Coordinates of C-alpha atoms in Angstrom, one line a residue:
X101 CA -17.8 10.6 -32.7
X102 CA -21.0 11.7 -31.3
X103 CA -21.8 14.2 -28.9
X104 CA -22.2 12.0 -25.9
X105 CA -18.8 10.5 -26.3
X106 CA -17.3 13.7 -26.5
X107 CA -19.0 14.7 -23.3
X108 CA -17.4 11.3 -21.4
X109 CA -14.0 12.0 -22.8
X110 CA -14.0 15.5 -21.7
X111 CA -15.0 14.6 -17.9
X112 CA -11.8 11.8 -18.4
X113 CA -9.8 14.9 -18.7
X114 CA -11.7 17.3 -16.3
X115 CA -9.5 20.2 -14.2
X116 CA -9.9 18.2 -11.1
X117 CA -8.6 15.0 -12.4
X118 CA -5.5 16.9 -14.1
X119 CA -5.0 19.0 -10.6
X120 CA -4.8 15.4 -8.9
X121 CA -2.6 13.8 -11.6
X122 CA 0.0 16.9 -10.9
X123 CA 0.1 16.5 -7.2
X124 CA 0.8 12.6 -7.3
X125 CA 3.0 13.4 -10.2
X126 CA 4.8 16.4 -7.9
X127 CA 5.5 14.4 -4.7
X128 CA 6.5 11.4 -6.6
X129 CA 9.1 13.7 -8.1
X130 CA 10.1 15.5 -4.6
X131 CA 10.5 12.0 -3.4
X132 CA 13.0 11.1 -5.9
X133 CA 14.9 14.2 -6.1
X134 CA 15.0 15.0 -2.2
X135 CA 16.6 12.6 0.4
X136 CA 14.2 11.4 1.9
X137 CA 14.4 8.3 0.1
X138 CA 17.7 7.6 2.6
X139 CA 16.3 7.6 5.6
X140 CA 13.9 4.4 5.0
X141 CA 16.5 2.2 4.5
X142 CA 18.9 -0.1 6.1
X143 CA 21.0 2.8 6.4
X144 CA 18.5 4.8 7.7
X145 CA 17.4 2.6 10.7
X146 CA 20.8 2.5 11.7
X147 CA 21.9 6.1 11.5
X148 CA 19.0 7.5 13.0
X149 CA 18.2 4.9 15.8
X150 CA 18.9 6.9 18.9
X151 CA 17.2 10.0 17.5
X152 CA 14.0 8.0 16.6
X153 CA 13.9 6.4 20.3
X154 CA 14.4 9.7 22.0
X155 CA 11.5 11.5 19.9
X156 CA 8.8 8.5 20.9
X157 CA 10.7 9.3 24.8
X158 CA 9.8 12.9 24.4
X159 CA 6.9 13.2 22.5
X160 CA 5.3 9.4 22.3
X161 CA 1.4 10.6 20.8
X162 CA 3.1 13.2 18.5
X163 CA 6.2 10.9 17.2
X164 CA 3.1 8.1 16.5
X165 CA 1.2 10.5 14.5
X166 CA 4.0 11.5 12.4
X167 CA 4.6 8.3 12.0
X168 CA 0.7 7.5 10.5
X169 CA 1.4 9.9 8.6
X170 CA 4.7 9.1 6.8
X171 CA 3.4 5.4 6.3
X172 CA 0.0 6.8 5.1
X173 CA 2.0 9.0 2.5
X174 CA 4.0 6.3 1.2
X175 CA 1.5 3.7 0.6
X176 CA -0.9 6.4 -1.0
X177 CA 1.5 7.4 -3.7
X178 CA 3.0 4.3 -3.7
X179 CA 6.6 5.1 -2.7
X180 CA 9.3 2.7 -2.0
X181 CA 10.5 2.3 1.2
X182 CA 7.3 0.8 3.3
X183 CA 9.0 -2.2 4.4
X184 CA 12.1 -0.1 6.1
X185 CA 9.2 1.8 7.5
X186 CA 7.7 -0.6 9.0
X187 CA 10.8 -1.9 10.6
X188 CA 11.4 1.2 11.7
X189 CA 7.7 1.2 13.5
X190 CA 9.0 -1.9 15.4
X191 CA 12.2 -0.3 16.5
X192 CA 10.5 2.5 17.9
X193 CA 7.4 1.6 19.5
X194 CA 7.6 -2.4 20.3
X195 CA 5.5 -4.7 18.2
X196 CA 2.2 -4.5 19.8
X197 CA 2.0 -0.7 19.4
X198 CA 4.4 -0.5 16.1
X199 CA 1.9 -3.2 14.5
X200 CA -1.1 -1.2 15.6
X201 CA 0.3 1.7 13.8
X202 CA 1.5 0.5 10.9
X203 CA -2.1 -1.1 10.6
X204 CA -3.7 1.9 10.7
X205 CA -1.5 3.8 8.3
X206 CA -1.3 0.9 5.7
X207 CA -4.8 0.4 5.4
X208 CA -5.5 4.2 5.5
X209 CA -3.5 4.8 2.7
X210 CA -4.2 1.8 0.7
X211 CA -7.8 2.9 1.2
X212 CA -6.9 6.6 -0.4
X213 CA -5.3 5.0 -3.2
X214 CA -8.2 2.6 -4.0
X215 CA -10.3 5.6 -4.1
X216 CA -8.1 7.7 -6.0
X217 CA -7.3 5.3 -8.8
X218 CA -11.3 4.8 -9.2
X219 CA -12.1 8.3 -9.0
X220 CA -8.8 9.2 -12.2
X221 CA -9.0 6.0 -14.2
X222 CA -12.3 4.0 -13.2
X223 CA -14.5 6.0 -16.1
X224 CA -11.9 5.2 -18.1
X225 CA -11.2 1.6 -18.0
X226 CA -15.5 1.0 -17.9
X227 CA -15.6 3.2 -21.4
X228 CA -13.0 0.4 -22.5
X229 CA -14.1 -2.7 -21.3
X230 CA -15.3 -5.3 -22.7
X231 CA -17.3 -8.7 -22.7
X232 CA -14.3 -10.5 -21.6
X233 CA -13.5 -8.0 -18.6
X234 CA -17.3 -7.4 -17.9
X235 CA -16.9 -11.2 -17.2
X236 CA -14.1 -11.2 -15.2
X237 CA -15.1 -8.2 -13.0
X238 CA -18.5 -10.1 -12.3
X239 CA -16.8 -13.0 -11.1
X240 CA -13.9 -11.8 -9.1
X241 CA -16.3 -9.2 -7.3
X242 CA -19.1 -12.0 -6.4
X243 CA -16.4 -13.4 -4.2
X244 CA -14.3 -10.4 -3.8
X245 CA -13.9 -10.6 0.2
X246 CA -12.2 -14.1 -0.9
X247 CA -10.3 -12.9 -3.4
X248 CA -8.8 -10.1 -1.5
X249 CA -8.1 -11.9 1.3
X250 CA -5.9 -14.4 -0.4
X251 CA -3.8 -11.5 -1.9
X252 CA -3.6 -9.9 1.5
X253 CA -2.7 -13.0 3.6
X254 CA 0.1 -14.5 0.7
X255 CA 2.7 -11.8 -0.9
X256 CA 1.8 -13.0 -4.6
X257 CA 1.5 -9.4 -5.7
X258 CA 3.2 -6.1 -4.7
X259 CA 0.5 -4.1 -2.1
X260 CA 0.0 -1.2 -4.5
X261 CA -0.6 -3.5 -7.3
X262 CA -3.4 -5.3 -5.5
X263 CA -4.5 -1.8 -4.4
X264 CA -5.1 -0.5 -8.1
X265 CA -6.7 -3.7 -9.0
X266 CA -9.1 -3.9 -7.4
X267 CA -10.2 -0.1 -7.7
X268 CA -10.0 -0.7 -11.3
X269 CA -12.3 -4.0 -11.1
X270 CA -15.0 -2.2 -9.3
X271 CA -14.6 -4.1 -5.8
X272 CA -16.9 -2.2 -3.4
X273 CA -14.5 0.3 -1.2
X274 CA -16.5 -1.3 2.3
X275 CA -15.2 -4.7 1.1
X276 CA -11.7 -3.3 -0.3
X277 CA -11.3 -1.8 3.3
X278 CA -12.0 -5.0 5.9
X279 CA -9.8 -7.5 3.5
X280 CA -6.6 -4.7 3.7
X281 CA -7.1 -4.2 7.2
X282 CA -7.9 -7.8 8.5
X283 CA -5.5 -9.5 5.8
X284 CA -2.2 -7.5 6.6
X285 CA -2.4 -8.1 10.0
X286 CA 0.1 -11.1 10.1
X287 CA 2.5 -10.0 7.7
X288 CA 2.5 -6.8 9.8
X289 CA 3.3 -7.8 13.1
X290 CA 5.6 -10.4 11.5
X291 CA 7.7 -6.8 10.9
X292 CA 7.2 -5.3 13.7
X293 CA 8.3 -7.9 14.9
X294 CA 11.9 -8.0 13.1
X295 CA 11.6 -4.1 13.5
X296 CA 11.8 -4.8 17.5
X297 CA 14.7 -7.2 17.4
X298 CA 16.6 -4.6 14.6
X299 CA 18.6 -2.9 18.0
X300 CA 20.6 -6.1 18.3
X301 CA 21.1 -6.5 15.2
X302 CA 22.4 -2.9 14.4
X303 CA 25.3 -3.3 17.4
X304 CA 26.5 -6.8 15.5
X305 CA 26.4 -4.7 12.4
X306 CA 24.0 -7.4 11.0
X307 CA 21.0 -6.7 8.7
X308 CA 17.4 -7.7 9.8
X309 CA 16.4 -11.1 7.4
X310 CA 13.4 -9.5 5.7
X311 CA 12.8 -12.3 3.9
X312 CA 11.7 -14.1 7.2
X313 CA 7.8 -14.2 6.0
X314 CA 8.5 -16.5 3.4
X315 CA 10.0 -19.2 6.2
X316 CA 7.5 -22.4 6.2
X317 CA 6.9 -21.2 9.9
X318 CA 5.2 -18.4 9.0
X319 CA 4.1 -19.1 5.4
X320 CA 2.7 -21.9 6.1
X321 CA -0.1 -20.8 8.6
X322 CA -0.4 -17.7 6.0
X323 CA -1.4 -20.1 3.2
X324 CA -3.9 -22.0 5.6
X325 CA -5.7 -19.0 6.4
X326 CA -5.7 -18.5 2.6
X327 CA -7.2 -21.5 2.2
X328 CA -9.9 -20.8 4.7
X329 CA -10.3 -17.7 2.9
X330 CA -11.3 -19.7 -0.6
X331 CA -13.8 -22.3 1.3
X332 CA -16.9 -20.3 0.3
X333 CA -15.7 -19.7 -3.5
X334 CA -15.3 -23.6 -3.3
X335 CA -18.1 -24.2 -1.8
X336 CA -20.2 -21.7 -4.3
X337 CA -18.7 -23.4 -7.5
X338 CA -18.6 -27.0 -6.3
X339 CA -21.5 -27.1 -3.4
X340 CA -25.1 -28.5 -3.9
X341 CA -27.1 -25.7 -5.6
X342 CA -30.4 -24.1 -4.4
X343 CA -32.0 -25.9 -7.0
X344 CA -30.8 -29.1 -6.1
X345 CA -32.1 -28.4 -2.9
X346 CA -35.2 -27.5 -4.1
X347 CA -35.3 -30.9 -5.7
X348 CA -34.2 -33.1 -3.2
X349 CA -37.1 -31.1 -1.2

């Protein structure tokens, strides 16, 4: 092994990469082990109701920050749990509002991921690639904003998958940011929505239909935006080229 490639593999494993490791690694693992974990779930929404309602009463701007900064939490290290959370955003602040936040924490923390997973294994999965990936990476990222958008707008893939992906496919963060943002925002209100309606539901000891953005009322528009979404990679592979314009010219 030469000299150089010892150099690469030793910044793979540099201090601040093993510091980071432990810390996702550590809250992961207080996650788990606490009880947190209760509180976002159905359980959770219905046991603590009343007490979430009366902290937005007494402290609105404070109880939304906190809020941010669960939702931010959870999506950066991945924890289970987001959906509950973002039925709980709807219970305690209304759609509009509840949407808004979740938006903001969401992409925020999808964002930190993105970074995070470049920063620990991008290096690493570049040292490793080859032709065949090389290829791939070129081609998804010339029509990334596409690409993303798709997997935003139509649940085909868990959020954190999609999040690691494309860190680990070299999609520029500016691009990786709009399509999270923009892309969520119908499946988000769509549970804030439920999240609003969850009150009822809780005094007819019912249990909100999560499943309700997979109805063709919803999905439907979802997969036509998609669509919209994939007109320029169309258009790009089966559009007249410049040099066919050239030609005609």
């Amino acid at each position: 092994m030469s000299e150089q490639d010892n150099n690469k593999n030793h910044s793979l494993v540099s201090p601040k990469r093993l510091v980071l490791i432990a810390v996702f690694v550590a809250i992961i693992a207080v996650f788990f082990t606490s009880d947190v974990g209760q509180y976002l779930s159905y359980e959770g929404l219905a046991n603590n109701e009343a007490a979430m309602k009366q902290a937005v009463a007494d402290a609105p701007v404070l109880t939304a920050l906190i809020f941010v900064g669960i939702y931010i939490t959870v999506v950066t290290f991945s924890l289970p749990g987001a959906l509950w959370l973002s039925l709980a955003g709807g219970l305690m602040f209304g759609t509009s509002q509840g949407g808004m936040l979740i938006l903001v924490g969401a992409t925020i923390g999808a964002s930190l991921l993105f970074l995070v997973a470049r920063y620990l294994l991008g290096d690493t999965l570049q040292a490793r690639a080859g032709p065949s990936l090389e290829k791939f990476e070129k081609n998804f990222n010339r029509d990334a904003m596409s690409y993303l958008l798709v997997l935003r707008l139509l649940p085909i893939f868990p959020f954190f998958i999609v999040n690691l992906g494309a860190a680990l496919v070299g999609v520029r963060f500016p691009i990786f940011v709009v399509t999270t943002f923009f892309g969520i925002i119908p499946g988000t209100f769509v549970f804030a929505s439920v999240g609003n309606g969850v009150s009822v539901l809780l005094q007819q000891g019912q249990q909100p239909d999560v499943s309700v953005i997979t109805k063709p009322e919803i999905m439907l528009p979802l997969i036509g935006l998609a669509l919209l979404s994939l007109l320029p990679v169309v258009w790009r592979r089966f559009g007249p080229s410049v040099e066919t314009k050239n030609d005609n010219a």
